[in-house]
GROMACS .gro file of N, CA and C in nm:
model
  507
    1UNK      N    1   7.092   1.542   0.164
    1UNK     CA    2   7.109   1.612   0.288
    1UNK      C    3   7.248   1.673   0.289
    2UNK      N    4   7.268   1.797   0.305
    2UNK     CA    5   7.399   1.862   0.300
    2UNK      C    6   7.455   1.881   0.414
    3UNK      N    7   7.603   1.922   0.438
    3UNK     CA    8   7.656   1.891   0.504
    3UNK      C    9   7.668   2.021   0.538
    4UNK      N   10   7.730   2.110   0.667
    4UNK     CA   11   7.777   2.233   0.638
    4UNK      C   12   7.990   2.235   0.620
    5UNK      N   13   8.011   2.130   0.650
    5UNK     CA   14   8.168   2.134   0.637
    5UNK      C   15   8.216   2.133   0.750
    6UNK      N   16   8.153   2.194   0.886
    6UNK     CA   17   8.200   2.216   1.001
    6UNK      C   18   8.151   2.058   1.094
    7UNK      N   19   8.256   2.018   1.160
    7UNK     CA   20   8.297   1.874   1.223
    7UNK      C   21   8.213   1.885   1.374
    8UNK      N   22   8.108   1.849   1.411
    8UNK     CA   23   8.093   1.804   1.542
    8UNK      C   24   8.047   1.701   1.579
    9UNK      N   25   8.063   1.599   1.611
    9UNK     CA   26   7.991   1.449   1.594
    9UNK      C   27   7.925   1.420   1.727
   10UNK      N   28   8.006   1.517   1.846
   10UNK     CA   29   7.885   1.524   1.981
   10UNK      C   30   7.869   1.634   1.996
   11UNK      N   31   7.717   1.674   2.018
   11UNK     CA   32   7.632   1.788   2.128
   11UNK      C   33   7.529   1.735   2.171
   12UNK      N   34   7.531   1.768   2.311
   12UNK     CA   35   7.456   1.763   2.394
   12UNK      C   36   7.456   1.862   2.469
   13UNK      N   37   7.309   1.864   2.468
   13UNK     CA   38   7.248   1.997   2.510
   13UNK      C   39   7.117   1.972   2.605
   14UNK      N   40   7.136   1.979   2.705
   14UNK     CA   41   7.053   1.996   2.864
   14UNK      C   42   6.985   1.795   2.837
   15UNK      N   43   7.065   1.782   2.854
   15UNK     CA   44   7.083   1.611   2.837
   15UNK      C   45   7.025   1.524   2.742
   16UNK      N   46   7.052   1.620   2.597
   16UNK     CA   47   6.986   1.577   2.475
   16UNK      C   48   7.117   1.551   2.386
   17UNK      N   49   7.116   1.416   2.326
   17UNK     CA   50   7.209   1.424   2.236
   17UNK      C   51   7.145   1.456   2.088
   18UNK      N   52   7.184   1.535   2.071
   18UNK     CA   53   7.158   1.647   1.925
   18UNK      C   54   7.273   1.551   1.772
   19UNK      N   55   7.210   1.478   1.710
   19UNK     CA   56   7.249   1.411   1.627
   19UNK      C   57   7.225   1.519   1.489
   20UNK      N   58   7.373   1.489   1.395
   20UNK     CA   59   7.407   1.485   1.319
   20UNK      C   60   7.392   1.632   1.275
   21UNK      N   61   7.411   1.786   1.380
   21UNK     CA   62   7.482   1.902   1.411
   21UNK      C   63   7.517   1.958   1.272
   22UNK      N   64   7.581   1.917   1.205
   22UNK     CA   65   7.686   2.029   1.084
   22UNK      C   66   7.488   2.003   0.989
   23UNK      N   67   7.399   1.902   1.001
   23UNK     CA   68   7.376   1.903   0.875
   23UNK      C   69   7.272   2.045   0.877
   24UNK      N   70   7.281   2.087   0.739
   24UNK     CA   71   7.254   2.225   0.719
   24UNK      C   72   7.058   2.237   0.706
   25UNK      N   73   7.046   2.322   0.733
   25UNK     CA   74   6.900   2.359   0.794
   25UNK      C   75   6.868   2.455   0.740
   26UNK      N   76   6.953   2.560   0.716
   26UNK     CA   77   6.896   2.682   0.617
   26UNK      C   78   6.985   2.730   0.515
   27UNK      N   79   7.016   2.651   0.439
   27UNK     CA   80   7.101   2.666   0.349
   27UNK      C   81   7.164   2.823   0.314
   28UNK      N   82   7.104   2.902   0.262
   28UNK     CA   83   7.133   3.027   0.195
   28UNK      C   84   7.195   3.116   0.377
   29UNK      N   85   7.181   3.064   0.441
   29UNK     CA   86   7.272   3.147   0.569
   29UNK      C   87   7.344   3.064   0.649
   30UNK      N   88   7.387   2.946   0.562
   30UNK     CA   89   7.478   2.855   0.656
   30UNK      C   90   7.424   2.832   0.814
   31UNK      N   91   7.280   2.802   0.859
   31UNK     CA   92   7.272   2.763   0.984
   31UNK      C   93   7.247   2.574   0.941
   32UNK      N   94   7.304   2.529   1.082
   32UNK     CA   95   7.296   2.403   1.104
   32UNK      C   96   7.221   2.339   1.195
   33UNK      N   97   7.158   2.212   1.229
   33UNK     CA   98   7.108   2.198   1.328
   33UNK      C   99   7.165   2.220   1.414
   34UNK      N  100   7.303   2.142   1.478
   34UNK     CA  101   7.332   2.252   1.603
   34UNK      C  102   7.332   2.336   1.647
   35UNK      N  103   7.348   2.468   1.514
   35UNK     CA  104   7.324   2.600   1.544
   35UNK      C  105   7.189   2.643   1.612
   36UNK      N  106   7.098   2.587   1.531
   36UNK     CA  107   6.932   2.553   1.618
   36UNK      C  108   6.954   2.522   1.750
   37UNK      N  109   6.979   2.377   1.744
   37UNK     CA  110   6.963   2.334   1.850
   37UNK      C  111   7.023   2.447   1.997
   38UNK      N  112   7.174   2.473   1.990
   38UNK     CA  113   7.223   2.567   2.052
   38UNK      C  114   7.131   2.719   2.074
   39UNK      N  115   7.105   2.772   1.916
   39UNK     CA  116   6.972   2.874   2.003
   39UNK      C  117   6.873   2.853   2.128
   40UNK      N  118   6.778   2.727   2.068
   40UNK     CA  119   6.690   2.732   2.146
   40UNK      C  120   6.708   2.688   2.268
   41UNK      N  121   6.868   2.617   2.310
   41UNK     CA  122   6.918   2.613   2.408
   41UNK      C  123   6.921   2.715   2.480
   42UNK      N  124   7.010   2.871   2.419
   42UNK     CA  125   7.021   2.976   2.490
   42UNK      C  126   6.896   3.050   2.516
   43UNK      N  127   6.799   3.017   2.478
   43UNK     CA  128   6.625   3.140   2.476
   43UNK      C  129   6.573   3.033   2.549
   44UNK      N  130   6.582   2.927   2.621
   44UNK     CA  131   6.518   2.842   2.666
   44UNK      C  132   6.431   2.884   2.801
   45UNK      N  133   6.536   2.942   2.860
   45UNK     CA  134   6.462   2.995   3.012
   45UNK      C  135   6.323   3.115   2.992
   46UNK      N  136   6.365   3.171   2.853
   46UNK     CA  137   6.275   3.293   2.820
   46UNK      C  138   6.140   3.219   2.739
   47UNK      N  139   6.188   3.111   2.673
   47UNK     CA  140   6.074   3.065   2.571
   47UNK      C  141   5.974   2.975   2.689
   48UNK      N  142   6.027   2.892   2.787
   48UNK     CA  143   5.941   2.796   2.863
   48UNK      C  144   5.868   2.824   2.911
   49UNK      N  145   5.873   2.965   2.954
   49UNK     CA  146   5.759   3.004   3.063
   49UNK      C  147   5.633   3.043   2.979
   50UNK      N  148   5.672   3.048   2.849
   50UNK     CA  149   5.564   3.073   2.715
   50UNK      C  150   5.490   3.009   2.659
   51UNK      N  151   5.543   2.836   2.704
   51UNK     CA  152   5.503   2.740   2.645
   51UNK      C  153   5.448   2.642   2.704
   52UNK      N  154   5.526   2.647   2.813
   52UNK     CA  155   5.496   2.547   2.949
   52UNK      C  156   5.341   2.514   2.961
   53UNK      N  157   5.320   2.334   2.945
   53UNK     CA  158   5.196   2.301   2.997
   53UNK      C  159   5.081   2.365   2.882
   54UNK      N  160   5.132   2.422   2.760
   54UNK     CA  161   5.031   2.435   2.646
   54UNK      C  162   5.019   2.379   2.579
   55UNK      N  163   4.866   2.321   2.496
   55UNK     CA  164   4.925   2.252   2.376
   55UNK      C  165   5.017   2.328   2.269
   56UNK      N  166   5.076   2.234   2.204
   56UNK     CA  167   5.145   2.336   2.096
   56UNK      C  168   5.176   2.229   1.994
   57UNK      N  169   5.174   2.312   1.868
   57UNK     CA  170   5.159   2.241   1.701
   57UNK      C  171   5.332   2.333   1.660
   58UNK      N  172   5.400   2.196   1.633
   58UNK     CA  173   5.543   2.261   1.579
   58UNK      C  174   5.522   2.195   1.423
   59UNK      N  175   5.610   2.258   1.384
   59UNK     CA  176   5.629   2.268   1.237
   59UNK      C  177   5.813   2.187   1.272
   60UNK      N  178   5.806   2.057   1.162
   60UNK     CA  179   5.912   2.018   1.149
   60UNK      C  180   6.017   1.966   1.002
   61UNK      N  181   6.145   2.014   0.980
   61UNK     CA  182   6.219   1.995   0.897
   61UNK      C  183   6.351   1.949   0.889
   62UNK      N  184   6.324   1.800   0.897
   62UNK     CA  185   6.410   1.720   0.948
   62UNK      C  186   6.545   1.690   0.872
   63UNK      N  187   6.516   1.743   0.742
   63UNK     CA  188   6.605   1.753   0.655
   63UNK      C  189   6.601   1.878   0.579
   64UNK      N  190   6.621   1.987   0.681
   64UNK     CA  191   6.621   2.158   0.605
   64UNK      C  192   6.474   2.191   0.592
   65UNK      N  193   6.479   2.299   0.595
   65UNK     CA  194   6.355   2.368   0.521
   65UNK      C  195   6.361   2.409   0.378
   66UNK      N  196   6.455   2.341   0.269
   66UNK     CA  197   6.404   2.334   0.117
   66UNK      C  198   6.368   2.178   0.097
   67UNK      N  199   6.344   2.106   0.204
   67UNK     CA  200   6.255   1.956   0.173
   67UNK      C  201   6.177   1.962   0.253
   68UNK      N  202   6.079   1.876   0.244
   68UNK     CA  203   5.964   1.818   0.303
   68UNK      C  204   5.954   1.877   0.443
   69UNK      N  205   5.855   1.946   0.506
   69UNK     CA  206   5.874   2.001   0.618
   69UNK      C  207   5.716   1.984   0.660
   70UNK      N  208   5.652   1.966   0.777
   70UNK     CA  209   5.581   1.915   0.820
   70UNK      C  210   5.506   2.003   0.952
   71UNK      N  211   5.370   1.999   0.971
   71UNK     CA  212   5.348   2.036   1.116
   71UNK      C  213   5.307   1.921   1.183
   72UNK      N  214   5.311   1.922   1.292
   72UNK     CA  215   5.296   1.825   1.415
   72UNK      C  216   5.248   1.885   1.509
   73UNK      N  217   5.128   1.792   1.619
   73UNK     CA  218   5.040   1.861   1.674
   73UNK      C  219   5.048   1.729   1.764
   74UNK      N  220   5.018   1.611   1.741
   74UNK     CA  221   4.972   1.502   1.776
   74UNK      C  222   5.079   1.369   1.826
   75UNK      N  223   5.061   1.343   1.927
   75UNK     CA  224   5.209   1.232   1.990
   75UNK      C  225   5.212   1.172   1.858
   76UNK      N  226   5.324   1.058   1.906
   76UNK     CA  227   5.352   0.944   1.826
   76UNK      C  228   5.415   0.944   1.718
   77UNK      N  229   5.484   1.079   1.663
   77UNK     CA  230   5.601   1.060   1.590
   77UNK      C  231   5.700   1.092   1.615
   78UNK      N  232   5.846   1.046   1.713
   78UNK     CA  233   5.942   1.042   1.685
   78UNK      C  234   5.973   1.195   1.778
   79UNK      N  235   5.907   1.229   1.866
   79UNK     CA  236   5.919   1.360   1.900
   79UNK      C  237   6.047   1.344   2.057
   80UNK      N  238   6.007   1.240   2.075
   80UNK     CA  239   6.105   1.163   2.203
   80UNK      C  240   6.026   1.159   2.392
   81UNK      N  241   6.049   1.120   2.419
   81UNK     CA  242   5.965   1.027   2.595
   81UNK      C  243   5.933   1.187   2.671
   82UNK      N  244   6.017   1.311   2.693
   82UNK     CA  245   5.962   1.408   2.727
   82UNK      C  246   5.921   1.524   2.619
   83UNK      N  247   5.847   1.464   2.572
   83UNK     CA  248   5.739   1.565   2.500
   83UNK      C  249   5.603   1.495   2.527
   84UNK      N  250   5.540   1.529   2.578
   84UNK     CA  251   5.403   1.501   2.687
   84UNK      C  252   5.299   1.460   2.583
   85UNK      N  253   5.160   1.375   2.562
   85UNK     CA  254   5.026   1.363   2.514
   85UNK      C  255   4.969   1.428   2.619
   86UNK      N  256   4.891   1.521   2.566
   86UNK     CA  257   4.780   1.562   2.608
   86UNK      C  258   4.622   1.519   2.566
   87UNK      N  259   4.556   1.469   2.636
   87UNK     CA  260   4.433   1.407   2.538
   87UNK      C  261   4.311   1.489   2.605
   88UNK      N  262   4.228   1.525   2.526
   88UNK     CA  263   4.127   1.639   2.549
   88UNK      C  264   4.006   1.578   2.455
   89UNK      N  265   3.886   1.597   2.521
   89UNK     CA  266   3.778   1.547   2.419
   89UNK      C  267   3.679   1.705   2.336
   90UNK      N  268   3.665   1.747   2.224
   90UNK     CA  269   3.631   1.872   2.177
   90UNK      C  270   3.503   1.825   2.105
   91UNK      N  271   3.345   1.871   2.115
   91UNK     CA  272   3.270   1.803   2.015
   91UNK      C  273   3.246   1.680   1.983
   92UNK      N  274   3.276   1.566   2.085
   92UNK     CA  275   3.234   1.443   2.067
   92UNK      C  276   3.353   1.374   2.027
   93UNK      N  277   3.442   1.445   2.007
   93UNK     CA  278   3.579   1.402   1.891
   93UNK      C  279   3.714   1.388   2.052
   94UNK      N  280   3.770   1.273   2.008
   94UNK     CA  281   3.905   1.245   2.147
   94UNK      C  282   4.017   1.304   2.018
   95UNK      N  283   4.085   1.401   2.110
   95UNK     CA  284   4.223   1.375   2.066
   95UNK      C  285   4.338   1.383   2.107
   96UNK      N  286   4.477   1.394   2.094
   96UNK     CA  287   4.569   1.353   2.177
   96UNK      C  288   4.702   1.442   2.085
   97UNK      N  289   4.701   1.572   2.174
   97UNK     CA  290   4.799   1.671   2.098
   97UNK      C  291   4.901   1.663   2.222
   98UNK      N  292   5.016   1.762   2.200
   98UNK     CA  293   5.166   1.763   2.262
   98UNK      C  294   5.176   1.896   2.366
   99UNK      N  295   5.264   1.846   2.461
   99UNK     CA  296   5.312   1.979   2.507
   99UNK      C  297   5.479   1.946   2.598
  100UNK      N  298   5.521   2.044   2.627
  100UNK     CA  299   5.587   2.004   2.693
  100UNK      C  300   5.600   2.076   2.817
  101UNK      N  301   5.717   2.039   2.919
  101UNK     CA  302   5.735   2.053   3.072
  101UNK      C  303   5.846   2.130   3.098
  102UNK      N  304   5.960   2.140   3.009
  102UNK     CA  305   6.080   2.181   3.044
  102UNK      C  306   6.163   2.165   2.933
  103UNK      N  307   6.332   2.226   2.985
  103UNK     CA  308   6.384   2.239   2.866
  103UNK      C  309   6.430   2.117   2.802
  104UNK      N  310   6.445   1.985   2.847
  104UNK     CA  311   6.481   1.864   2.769
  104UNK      C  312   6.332   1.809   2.668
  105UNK      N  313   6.266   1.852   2.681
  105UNK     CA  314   6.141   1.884   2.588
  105UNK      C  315   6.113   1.959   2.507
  106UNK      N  316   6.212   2.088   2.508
  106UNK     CA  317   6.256   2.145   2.371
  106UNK      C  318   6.315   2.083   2.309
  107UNK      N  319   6.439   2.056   2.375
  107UNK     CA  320   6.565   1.989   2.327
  107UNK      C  321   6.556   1.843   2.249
  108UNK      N  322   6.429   1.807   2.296
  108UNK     CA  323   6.431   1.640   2.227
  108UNK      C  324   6.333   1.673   2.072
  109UNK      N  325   6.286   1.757   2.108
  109UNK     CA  326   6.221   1.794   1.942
  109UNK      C  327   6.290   1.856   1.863
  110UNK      N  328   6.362   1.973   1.910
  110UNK     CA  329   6.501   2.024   1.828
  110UNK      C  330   6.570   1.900   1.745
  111UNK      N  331   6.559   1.800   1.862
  111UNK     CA  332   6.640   1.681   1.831
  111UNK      C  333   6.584   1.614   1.670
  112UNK      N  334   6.439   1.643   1.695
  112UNK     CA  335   6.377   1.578   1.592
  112UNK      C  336   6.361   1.622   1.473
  113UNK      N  337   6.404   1.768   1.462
  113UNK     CA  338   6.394   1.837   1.346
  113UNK      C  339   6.264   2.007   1.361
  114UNK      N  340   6.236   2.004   1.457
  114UNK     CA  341   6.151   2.102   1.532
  114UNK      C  342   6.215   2.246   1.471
  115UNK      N  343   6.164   2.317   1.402
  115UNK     CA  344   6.224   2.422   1.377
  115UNK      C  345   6.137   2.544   1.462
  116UNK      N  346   5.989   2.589   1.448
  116UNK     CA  347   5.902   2.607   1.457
  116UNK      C  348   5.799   2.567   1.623
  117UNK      N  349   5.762   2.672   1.721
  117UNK     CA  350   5.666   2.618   1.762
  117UNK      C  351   5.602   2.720   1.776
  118UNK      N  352   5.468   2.662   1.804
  118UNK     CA  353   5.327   2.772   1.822
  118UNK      C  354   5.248   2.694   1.961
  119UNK      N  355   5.287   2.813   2.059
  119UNK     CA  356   5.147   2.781   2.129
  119UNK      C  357   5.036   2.805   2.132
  120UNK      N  358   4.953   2.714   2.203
  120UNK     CA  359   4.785   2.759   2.198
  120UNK      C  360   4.795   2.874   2.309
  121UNK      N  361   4.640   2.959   2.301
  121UNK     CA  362   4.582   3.004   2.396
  121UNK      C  363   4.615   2.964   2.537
  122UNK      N  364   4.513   2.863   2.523
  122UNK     CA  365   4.510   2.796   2.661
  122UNK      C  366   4.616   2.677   2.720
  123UNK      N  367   4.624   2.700   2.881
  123UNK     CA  368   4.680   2.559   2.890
  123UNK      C  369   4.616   2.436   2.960
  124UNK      N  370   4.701   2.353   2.944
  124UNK     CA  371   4.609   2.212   2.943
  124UNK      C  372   4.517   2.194   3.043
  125UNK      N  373   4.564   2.250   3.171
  125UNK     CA  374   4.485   2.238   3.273
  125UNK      C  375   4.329   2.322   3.265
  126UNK      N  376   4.338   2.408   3.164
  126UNK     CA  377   4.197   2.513   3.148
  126UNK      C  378   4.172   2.571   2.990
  127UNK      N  379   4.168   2.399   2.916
  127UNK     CA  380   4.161   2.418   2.723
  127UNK      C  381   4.066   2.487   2.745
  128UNK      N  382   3.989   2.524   2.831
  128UNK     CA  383   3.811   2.581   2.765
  128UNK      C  384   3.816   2.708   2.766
  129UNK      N  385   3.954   2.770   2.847
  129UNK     CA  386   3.924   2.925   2.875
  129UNK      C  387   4.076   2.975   2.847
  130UNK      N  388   4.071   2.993   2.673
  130UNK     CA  389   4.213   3.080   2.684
  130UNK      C  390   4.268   3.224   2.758
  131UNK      N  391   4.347   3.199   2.783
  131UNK     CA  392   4.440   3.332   2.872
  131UNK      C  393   4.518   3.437   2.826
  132UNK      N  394   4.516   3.388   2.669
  132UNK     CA  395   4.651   3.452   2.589
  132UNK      C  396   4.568   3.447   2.463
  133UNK      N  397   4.598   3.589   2.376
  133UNK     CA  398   4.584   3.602   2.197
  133UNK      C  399   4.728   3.615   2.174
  134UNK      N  400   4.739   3.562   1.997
  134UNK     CA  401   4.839   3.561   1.991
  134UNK      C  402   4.812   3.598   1.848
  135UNK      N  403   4.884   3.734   1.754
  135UNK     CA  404   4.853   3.789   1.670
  135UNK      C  405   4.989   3.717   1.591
  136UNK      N  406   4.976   3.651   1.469
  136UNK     CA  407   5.065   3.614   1.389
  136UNK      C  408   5.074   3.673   1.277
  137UNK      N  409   5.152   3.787   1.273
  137UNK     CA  410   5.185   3.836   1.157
  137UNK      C  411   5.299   3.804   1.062
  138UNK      N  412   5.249   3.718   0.997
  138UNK     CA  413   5.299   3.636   0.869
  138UNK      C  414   5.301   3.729   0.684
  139UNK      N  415   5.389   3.838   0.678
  139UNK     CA  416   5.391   3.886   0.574
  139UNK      C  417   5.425   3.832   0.469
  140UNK      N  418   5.403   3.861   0.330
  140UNK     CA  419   5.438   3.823   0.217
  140UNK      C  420   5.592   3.904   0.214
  141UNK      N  421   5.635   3.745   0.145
  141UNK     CA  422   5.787   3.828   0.151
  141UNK      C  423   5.846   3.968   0.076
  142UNK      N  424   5.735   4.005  -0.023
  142UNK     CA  425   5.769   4.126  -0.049
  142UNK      C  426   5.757   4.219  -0.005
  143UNK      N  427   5.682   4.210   0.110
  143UNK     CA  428   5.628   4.362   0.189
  143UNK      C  429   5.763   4.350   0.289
  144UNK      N  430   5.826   4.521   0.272
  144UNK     CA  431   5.919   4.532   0.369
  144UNK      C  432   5.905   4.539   0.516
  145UNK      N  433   5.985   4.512   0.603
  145UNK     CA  434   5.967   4.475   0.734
  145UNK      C  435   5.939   4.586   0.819
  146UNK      N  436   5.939   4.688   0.777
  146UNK     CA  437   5.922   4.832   0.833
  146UNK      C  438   5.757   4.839   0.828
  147UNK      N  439   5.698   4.746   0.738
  147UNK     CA  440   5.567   4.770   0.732
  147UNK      C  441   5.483   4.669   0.838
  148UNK      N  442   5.543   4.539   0.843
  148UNK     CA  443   5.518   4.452   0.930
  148UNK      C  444   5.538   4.527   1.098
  149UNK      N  445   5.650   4.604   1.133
  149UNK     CA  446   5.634   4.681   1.274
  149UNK      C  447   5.514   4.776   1.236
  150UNK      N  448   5.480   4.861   1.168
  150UNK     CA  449   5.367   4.928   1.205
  150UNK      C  450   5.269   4.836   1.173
  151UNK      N  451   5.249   4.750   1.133
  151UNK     CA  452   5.121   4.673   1.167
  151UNK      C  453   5.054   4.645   1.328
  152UNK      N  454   5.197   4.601   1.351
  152UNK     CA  455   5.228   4.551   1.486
  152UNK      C  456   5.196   4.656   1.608
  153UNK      N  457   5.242   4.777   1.601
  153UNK     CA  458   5.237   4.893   1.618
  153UNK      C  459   5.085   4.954   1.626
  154UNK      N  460   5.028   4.930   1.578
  154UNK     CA  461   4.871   4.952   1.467
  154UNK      C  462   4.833   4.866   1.627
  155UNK      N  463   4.823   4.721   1.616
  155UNK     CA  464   4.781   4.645   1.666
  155UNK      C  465   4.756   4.666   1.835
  156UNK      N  466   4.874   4.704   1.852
  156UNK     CA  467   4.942   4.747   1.985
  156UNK      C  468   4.844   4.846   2.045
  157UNK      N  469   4.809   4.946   1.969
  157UNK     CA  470   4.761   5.071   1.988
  157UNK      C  471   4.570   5.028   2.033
  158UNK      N  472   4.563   4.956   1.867
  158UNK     CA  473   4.375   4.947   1.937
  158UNK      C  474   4.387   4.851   2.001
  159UNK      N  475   4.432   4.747   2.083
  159UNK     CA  476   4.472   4.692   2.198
  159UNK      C  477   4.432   4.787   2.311
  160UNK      N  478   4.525   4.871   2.293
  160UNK     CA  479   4.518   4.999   2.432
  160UNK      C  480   4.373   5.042   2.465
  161UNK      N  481   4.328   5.056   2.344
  161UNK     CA  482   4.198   5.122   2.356
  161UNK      C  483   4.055   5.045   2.409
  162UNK      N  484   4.076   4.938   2.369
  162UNK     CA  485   3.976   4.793   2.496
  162UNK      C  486   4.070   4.849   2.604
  163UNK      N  487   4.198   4.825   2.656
  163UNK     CA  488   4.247   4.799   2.776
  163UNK      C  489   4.144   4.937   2.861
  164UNK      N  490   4.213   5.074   2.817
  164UNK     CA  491   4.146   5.177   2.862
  164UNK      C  492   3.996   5.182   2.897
  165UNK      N  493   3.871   5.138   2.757
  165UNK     CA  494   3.767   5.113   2.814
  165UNK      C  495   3.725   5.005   2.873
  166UNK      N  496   3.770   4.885   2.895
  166UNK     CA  497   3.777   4.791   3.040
  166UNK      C  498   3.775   4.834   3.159
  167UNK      N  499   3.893   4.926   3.130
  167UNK     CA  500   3.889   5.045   3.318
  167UNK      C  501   3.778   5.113   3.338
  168UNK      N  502   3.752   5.148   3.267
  168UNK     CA  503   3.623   5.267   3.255
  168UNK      C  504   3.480   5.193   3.293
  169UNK      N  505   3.471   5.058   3.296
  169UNK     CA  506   3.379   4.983   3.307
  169UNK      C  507   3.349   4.967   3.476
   0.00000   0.00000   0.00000
């Protein structure tokens, strides 16, 4: 586990103590967990209202993203007391995925190594009827990023074109 060189031995962040800050998280651009942690501190008010009360599957790398990195969907590891179980029965099958309420529920998974989150569709109160698509455009790293906006762009457009004939209906 590397260090980044830079000294902070406390942060706390919206009443999360954020342990062990300098250690490095993305090596090749010098970010640290604090540096994380501190982002998703500052986008917090913008990200919650996005997330709030959904399930959601984070991806975690508790020691950088060039080791072992993980997704998480499901309580019971280490995620901390406000990050919520949600338990929902789908097909005969119980299960018991995450969400959270607010920003010390970012902050305690940040805590945990949370790099990553994805919300669902729906939220908990109405799993059966999502409210939201969510187009993940995940390019190969060789395709330049100019191509990834007109995808996006692309996307945007025949979007419009349901919206328009919806009205027309």
């Amino acid at each position: 586990m590397k260090k980044s060189g830079k000294i902070r031995e406390n942060l706390f962040l919206h009443g999360v103590r954020i342990t062990h800050p300098d250690r490095l998280v993305y090596e090749e651009r010098t970010i640290t967990k604090g540096d994380v942690a501190r982002y998703y501190a500052a986008i917090a008010s913008f990200l919650l209202p996005e997330i709030q009360g959904r399930p959601i599957t984070v991806v975690r790398c508790p020691s950088g993203i060039k080791a072992d990195c993980f997704y998480q969907r499901n309580v019971g590891f280490g995620l901390g007391a406000d990050v919520y179980p949600f338990a929902w029965e789908y097909k005969g099958k119980n299960y018991k995925y995450i969400y959270v309420k607010d920003v010390k529920s970012i902050m305690e998974m940040i805590q945990m190594g949370v790099i990553e989150i994805h919300p669902w569709g729906a939220t908990i109160d109405h799993i059966q009827t999502p409210d939201r698509m969510i187009f993940d455009l995940d390019p190969d790293p060789s395709l330049p990023f100019s191509e990834v906006k007109k995808a996006a762009l692309d996307i945007r457009k025949r979007l419009g074109l349901f919206e328009r004939a919806a009205a027309r209906l």
